Short mmCIF file of C-alpha atoms in Angstrom, two decimals:
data_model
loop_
_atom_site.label_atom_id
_atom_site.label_comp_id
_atom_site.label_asym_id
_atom_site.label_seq_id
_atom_site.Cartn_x
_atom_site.Cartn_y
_atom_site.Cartn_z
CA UNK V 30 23.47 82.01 -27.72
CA UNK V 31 26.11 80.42 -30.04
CA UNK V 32 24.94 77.66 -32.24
CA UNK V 33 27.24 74.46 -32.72
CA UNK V 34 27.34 71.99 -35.83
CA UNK V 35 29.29 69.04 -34.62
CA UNK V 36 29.64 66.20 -37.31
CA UNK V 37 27.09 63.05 -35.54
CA UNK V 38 29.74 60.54 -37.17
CA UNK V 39 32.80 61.74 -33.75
CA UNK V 40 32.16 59.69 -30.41
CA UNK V 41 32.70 63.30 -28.98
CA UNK V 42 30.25 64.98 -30.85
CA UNK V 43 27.34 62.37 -28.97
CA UNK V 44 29.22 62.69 -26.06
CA UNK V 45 28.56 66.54 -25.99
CA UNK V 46 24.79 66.53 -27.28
CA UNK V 47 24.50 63.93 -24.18
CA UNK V 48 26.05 66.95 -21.51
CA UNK V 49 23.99 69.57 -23.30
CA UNK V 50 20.58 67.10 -22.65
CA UNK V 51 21.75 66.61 -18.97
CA UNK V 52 22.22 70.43 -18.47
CA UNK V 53 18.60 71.02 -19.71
CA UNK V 54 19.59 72.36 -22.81
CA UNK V 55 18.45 71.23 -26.71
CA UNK V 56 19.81 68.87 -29.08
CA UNK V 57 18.86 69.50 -32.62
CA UNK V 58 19.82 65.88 -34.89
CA UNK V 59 18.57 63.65 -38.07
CA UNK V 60 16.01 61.25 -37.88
CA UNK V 61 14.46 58.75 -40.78
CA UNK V 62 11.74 61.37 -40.87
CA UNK V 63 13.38 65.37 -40.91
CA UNK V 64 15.56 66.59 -38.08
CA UNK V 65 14.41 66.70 -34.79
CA UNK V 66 14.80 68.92 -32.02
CA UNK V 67 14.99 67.29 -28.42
CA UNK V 68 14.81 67.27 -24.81
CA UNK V 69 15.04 64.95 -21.75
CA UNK V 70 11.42 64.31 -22.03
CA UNK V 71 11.49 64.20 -17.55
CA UNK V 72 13.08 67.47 -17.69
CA UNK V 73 9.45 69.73 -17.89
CA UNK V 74 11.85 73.22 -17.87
CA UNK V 75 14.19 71.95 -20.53
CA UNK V 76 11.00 70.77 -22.17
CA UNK V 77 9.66 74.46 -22.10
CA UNK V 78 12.12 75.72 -23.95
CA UNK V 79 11.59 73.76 -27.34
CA UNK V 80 8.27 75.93 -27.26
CA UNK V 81 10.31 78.75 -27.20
CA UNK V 82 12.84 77.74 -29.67
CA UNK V 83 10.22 76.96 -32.20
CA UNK V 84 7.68 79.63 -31.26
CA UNK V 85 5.59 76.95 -30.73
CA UNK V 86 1.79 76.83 -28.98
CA UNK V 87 1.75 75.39 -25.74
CA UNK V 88 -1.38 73.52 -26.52
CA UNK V 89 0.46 71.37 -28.88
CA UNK V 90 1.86 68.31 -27.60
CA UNK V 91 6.07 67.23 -27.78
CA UNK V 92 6.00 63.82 -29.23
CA UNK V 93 8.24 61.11 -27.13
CA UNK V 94 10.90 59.33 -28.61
CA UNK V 95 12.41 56.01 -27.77
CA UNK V 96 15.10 53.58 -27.77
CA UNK V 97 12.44 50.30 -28.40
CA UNK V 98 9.13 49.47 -27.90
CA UNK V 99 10.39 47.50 -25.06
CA UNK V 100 10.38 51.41 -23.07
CA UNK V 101 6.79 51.98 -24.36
CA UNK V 102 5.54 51.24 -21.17
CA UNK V 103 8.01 54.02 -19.33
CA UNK V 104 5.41 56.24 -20.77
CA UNK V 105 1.97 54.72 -21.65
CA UNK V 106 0.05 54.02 -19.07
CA UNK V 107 -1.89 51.76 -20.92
CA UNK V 108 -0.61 49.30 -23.89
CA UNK V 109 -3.03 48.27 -26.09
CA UNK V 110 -2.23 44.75 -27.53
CA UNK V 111 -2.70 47.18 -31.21
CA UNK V 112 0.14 49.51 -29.87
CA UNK V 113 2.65 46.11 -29.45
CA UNK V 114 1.31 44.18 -32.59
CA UNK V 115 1.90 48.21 -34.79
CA UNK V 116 5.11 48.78 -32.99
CA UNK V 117 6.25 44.84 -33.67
CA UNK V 118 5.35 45.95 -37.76
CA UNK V 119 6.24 49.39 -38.03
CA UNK V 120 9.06 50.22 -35.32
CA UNK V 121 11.59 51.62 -36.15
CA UNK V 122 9.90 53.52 -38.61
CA UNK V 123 7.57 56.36 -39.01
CA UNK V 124 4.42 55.77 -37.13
CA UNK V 125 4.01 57.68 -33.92
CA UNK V 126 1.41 55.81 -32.01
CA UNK V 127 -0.93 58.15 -29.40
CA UNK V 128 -1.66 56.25 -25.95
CA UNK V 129 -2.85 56.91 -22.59
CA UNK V 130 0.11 59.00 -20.88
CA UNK V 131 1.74 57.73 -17.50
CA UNK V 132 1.45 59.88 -14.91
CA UNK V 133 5.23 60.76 -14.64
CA UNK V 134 5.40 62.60 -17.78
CA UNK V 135 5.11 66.17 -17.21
CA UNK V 136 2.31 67.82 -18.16
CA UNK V 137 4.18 70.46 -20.92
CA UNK V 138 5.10 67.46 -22.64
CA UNK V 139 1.37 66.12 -23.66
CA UNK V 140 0.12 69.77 -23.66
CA UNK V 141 -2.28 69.17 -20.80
CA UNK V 142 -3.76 66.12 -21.84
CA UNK V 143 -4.15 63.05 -20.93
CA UNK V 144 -2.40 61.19 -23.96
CA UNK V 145 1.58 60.50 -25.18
CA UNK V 146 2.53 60.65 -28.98
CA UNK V 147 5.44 58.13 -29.39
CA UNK V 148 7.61 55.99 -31.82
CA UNK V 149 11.23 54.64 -32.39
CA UNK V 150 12.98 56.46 -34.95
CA UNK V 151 14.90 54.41 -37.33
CA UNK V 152 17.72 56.36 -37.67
CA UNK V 153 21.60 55.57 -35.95
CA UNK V 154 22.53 59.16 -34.96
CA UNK V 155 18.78 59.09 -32.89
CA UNK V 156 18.88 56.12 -31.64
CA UNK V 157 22.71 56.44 -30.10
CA UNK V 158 21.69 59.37 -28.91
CA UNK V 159 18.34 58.16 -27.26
CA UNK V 160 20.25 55.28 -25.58
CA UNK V 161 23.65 57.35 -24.95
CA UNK V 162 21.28 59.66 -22.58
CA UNK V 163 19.33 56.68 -21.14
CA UNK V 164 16.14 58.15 -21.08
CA UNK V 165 13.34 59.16 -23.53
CA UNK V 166 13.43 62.20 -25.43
CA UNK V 167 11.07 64.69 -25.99
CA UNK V 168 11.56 65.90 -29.85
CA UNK V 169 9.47 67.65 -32.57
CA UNK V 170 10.60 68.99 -35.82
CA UNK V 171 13.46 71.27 -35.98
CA UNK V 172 12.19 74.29 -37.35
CA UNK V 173 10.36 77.68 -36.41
CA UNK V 174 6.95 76.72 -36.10
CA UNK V 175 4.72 77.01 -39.14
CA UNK V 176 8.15 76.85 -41.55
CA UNK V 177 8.82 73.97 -43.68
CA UNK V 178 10.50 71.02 -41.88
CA UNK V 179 14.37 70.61 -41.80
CA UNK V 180 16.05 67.61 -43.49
CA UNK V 181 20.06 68.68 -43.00
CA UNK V 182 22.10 70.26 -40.29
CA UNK V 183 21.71 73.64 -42.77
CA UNK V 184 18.33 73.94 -42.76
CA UNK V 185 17.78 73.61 -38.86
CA UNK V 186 20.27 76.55 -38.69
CA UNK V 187 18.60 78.70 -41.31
CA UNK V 188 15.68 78.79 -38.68
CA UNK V 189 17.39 78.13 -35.53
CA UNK V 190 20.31 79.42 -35.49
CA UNK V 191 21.22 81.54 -31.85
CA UNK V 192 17.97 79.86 -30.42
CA UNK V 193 19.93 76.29 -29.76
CA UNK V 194 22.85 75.07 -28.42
CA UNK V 195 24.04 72.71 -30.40
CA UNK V 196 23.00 70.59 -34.01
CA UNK V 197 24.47 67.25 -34.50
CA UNK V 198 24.88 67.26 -38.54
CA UNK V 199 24.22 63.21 -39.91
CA UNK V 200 23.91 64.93 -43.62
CA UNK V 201 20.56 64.47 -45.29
CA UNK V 202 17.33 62.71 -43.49
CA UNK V 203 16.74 59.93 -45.99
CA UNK V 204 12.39 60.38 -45.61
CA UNK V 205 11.97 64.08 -45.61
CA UNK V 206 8.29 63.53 -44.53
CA UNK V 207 7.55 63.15 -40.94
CA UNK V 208 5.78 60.70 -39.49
CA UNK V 209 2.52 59.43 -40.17
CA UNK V 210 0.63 59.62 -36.41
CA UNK V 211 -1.85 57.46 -35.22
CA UNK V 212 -4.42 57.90 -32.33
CA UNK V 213 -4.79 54.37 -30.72
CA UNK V 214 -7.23 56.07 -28.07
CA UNK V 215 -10.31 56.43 -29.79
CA UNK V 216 -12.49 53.70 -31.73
CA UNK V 217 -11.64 52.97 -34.14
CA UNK V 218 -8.43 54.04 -34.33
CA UNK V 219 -7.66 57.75 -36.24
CA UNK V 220 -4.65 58.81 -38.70
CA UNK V 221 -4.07 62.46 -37.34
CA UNK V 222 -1.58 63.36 -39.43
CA UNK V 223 -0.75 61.07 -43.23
CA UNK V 224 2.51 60.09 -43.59
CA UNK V 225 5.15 57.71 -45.16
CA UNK V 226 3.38 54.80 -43.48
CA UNK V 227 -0.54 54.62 -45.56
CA UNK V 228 -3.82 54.32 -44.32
CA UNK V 229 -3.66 51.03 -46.63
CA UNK V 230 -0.26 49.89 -44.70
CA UNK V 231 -2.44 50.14 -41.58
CA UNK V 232 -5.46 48.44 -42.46
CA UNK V 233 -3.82 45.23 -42.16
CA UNK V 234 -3.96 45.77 -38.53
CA UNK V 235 -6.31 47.92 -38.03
CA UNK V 236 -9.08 47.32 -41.03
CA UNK V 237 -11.40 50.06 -39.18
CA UNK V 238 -8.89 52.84 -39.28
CA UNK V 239 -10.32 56.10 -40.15
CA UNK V 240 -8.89 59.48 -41.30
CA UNK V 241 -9.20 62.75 -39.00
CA UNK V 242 -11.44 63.56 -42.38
CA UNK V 243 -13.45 60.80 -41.87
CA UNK V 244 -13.76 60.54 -38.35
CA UNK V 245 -17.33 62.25 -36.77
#
C-alpha cells in the first residue's frame, strides 16, 4: 500500500486520519512521548493489523488511549481511587496506568488478559484526533517491533513505510521517551516499564511502589 504524510496542522489532514480509523485502517501521529500508531480500540480486526504492521507478538498487549480520565471508566472495569488521584496528578502526561479491563474491549487488544494499559497523551495532534473519532484508540509505538522508537513523521516511514495508510506529521515529539507504565493491579503497585515520570514522582502517591526488579 501507499503511505501518506499529511501535515497534522490542515483541518483536512484530521479529517482524513478520522475516515481512515472508521474504515479499519491505521493512523500513525505524534504524541508527548514518540509517535504512535493507532486503531479504533472497538475495532478487534483493525486492531489486528497493528500486529502486523509492527511485526509485533500477539501476546503483547495495545495500550488504550484517551481523550480524559473522565472515559477511564469506558474501559476499566474497575477504578481504583489510586487510578483517579494518579490520573488527577499525572494526566495528560506520560504514565500509562494498568487496570482491570471491561469486558467490551476485545480480547487482541489486552493480549488475552484480563487487564487495560491506558493514559491521556498530552499532545494536541492526539488528543484532536482521539476526540475527532469519538472513541478510544488503541496505539503503541510507531515502529517495527524491536527497532528504536519514532519521534518525527520520517522516522515512522523509515520503518513503516507501504505497511500504513497514512502518517499525520506534527514535526518532532517533544519527550522522545515513552511512557513510564504502571501496574495498579497488584500490591503494591509495580513500574513495568521506567519512564519520564520517576519512581520518586510516584511515591508521593504511592510510597509502596516497587520496580518489576524489585517486585518477587
Amino acid at each position: 500500500m501507499d503511505t501518506r504524510t499529511l501535515p497534522a496542522a490542515e483541518p483536512r489532514s484530521l479529517a482524513q486520519a478520522v475516515e481512515v480509523l472508521r474504515a479499519g485502517g491505521l493512523v500513525a501521529f505524534p504524541t508527548d512521548t514518540v509517535y504512535g500508531l493507532g486503531a479504533r480500540a472497538w475495532d478487534a480486526a483493525a486492531v489486528a493489523q497493528l500486529y502486523v504492521a509492527k511485526g509485533r507478538a500477539e501476546s503483547k498487549a495495545i495500550p488504550i488511549l484517551l481523550a480524559s480520565a473522565d472515559a477511564l471508566g469506558e474501559v476499566a472495569a474497575q477504578v481504583p481511587p489510586l487510578a483517579w488521584a494518579l490520573a488527577a496528578r499525572f494526566w495528560p502526561g506520560p504514565l500509562t496506568l494498568v487496570v482491570p479491563r471491561q469486558a467490551r474491549v476485545p480480547d487482541v487488544v489486552t493480549g488475552g488478559g484480563d487487564t487495560v494499559a491506558v493514559r491521556v497523551p498530552n499532545h494536541p495532534v492526539a488528543l484532536q484526533l482521539i476526540k475527532a473519532l469519538g472513541e478510544p484508540l488503541a496505539a503503541t509505538s510507531a515502529n517495527l517491533s524491536g527497532a528504536p522508537s519514532p519521534v518525527s513523521a520520517d522516522d515512522v516511514l523509515s520503518q513503516l513505510r507501504g505497511r500504513i495508510p497514512l502518517i499525520l506529521d506534527g514535526g518532532l515529539c517533544p519527550g522522545g521517551l515513552a511512557s513510564t507504565v504502571l501496574d495498579l493491579t497488584t500490591k503494591p503497585p509495580v513500574i513495568l516499564r521506567r519512564g519520564p515520570v520517576s519512581r520518586e514522582d510516584l511515591r508521593a502517591f504511592v510510597p509502596d511502589v516497587l520496580e518489576r526488579i524489585d517486585a518477587p
